[in-house]
Coordinates of C-alpha atoms in Angstrom, one line a residue:
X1 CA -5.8 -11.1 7.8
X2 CA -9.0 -9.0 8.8
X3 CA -10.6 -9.0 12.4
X4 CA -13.4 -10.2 13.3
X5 CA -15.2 -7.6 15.4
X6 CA -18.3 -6.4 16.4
X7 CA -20.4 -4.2 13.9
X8 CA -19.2 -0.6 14.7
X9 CA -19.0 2.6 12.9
X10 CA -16.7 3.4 10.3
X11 CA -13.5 5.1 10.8
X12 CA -12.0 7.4 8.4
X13 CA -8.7 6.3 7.8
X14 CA -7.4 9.0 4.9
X15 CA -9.8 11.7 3.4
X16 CA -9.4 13.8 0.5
X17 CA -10.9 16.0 -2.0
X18 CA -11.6 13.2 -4.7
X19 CA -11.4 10.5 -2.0
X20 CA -12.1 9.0 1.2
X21 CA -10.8 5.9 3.0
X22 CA -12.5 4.3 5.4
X23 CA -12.4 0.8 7.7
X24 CA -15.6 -0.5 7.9
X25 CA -17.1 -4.3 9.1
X26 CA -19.3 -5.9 6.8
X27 CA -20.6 -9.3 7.0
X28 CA -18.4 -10.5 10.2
X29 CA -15.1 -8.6 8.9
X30 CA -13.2 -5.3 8.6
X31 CA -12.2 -3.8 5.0
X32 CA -11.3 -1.1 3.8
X33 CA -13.6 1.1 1.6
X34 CA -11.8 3.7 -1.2
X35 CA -15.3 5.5 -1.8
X36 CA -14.5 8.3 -4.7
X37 CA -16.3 11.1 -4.8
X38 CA -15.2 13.5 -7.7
X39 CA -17.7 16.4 -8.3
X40 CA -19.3 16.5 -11.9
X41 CA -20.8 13.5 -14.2
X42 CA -17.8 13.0 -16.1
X43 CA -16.0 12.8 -13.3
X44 CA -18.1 10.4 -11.5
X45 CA -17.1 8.6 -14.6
X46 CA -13.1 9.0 -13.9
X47 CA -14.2 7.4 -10.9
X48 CA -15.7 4.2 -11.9
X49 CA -12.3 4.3 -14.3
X50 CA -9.7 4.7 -11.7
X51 CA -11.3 2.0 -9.2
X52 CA -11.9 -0.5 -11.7
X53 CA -8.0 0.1 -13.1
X54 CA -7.0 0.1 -8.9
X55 CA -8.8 -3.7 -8.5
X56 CA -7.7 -4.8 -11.9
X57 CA -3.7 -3.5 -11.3
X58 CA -4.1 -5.5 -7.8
X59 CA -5.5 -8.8 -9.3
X60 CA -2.5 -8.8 -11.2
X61 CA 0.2 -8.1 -8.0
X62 CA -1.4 -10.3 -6.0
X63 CA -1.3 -12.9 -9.3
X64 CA 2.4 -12.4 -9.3
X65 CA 2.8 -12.9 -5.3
X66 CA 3.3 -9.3 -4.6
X67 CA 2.5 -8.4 -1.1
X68 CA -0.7 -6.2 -1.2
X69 CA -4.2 -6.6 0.1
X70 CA -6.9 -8.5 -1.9
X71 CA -9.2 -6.7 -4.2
X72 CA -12.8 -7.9 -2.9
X73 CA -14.9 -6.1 -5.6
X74 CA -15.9 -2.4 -7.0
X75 CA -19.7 -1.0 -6.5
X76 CA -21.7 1.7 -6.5
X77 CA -23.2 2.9 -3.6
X78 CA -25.0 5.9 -3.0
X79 CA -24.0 7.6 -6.2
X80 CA -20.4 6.9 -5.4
X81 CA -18.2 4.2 -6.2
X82 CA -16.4 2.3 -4.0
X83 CA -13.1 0.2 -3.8
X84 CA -13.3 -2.5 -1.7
X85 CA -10.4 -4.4 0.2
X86 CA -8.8 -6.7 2.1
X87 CA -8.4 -4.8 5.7
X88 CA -4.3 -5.8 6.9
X89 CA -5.4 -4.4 10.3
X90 CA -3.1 -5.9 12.3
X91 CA 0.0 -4.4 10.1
X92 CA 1.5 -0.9 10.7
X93 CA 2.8 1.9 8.4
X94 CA 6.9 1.9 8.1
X95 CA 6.2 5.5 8.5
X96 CA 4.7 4.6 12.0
X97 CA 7.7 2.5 12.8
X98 CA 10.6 4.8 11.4
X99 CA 9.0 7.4 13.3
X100 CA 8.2 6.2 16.6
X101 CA 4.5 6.4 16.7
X102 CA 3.9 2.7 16.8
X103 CA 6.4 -0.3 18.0
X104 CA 8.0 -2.4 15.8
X105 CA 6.5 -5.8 16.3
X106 CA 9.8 -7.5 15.2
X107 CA 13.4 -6.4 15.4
X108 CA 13.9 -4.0 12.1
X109 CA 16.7 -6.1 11.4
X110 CA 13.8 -8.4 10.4
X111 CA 12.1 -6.0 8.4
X112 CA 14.7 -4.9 6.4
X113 CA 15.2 -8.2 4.0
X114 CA 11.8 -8.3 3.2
X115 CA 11.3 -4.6 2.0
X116 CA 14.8 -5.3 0.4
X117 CA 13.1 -8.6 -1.2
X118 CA 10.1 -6.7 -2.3
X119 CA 12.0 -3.5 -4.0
X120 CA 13.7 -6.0 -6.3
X121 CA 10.6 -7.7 -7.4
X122 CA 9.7 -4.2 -8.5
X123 CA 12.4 -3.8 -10.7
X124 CA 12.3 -7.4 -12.2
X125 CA 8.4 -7.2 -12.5
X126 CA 8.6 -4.2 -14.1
X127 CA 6.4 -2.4 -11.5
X128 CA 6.2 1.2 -11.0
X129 CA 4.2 2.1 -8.0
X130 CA 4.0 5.6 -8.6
X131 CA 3.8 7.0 -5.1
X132 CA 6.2 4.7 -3.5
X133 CA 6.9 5.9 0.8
X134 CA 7.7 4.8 3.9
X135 CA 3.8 5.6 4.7
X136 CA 2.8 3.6 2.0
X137 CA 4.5 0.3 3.1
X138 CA 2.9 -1.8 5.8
X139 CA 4.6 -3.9 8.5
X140 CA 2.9 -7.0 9.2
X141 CA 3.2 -8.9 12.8
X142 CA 5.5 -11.5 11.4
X143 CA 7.6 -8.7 9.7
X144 CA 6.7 -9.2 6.1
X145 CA 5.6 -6.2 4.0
X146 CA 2.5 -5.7 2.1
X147 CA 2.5 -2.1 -0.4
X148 CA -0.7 -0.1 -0.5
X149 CA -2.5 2.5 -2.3
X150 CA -1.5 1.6 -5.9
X151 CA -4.3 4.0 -7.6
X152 CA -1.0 4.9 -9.7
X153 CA 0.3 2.0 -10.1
X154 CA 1.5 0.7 -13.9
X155 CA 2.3 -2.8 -15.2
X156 CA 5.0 -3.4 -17.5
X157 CA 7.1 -0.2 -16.9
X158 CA 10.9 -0.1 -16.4
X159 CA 11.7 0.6 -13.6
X160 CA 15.1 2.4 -12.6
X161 CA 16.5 1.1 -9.4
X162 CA 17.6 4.6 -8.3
X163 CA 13.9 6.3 -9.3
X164 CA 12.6 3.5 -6.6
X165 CA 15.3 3.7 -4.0
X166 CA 15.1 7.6 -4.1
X167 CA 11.2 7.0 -3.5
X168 CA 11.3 4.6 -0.7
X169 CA 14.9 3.3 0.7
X170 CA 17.1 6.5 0.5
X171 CA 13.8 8.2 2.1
X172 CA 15.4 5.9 4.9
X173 CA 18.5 8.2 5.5
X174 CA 17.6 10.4 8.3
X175 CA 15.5 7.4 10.0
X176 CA 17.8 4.4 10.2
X177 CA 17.5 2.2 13.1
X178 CA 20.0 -0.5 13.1
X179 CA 21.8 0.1 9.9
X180 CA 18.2 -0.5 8.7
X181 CA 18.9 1.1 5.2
X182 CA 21.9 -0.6 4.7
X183 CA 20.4 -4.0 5.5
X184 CA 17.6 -3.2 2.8
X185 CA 19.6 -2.3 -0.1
X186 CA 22.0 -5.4 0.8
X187 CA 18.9 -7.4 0.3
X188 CA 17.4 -5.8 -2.7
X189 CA 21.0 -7.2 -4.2
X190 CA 21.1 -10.3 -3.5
X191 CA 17.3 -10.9 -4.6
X192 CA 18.4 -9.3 -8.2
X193 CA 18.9 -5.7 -7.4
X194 CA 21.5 -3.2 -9.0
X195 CA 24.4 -4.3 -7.4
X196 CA 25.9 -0.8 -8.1
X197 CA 24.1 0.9 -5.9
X198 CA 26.3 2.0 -2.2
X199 CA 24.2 1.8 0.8

């Protein structure tokens, strides 16, 4: 759920050469701005493309009770346009967490069954994220998971259960508090995973 805070500026969050992310307050609350800014007309076009596809793609997630943050709406501002959405402020990368740069705000233990949970409704949805990581996972404050950045996201893929575990829960190896991997690939089974998979 977004903060309410005081009107401040914005903060660059992520910054690229097609790209910028930024958390900005509008209107009483903090969300998060994707503003594109691809050189070139035709480009500029790409851009409109790729952050009408990005809302459209999370409509449908968020449709199908995936965890991600709510599309708000795509404009043009300044010449560029903009993704707007829902700001998970209080949540924290699983990058953060693995690494030790942030604490986790429950045990990992706790964390575990939902990313577990969440893979598997990958595979069964037929869900390819595209750029699936640990830095691209957020930890909410109750311990449930929410995915982000899904510019590459596609819809009715399949989706090979070792392709996503290479991407995101054998990425888990060398950081594994707890038996943490172990604990998500036993949940990604028993929500409808490949069973064949060892942890």
């Amino acid at each position: 759920m977004s903060r309410v805070r005081e009107p401040s500026p914005p903060v660059i969050l992520k910054t690229g050469a097609r790209r910028t992310v930024t958390r900005e307050w509008e209107g009483g609350r903090s969300q998060i701005v994707k503003r594109y800014h691809a050189r070139g007309v035709w480009n500029r076009v790409g851009d409109r493309l790729r952050a009408a596809r990005e809302f459209a793609a999370l409509e449908q997630l968020a449709a199908r009770g995936l965890p991600v943050p709510a599309p708000i709406e795509v404009r043009r501002r300044n010449g560029q346009w903009e993704l707007i959405l829902e700001d998970l402020s209080d949540a924290v990368s699983l990058d953060d967490l693995l690494e030790g740069r942030e604490p986790w705000p429950v045990p990992a233990t706790q964390v575990a069954p939902h990313l577990g949970r969440l893979l598997a409704a990958l595979v069964g949805g037929g869900v390819r994220h595209g750029d699936l990581h640990a830095g691209n996972v957020l930890v909410q404050p109750d311990g449930r998971v929410a995915l982000i950045d899904l510019a590459r996201v596609r819809l009715g893929a399949t989706v090979e259960p070792e392709g996503l575990l290479v991407g995101c829960a054998a990425g888990l190896r060398e950081r594994d508090p707890r038996g943490f991997r172990a604990r998500v690939l036993a949940a990604f089974r028993a929500a409808g995973g490949d069973r064949s998979l060892d942890p």
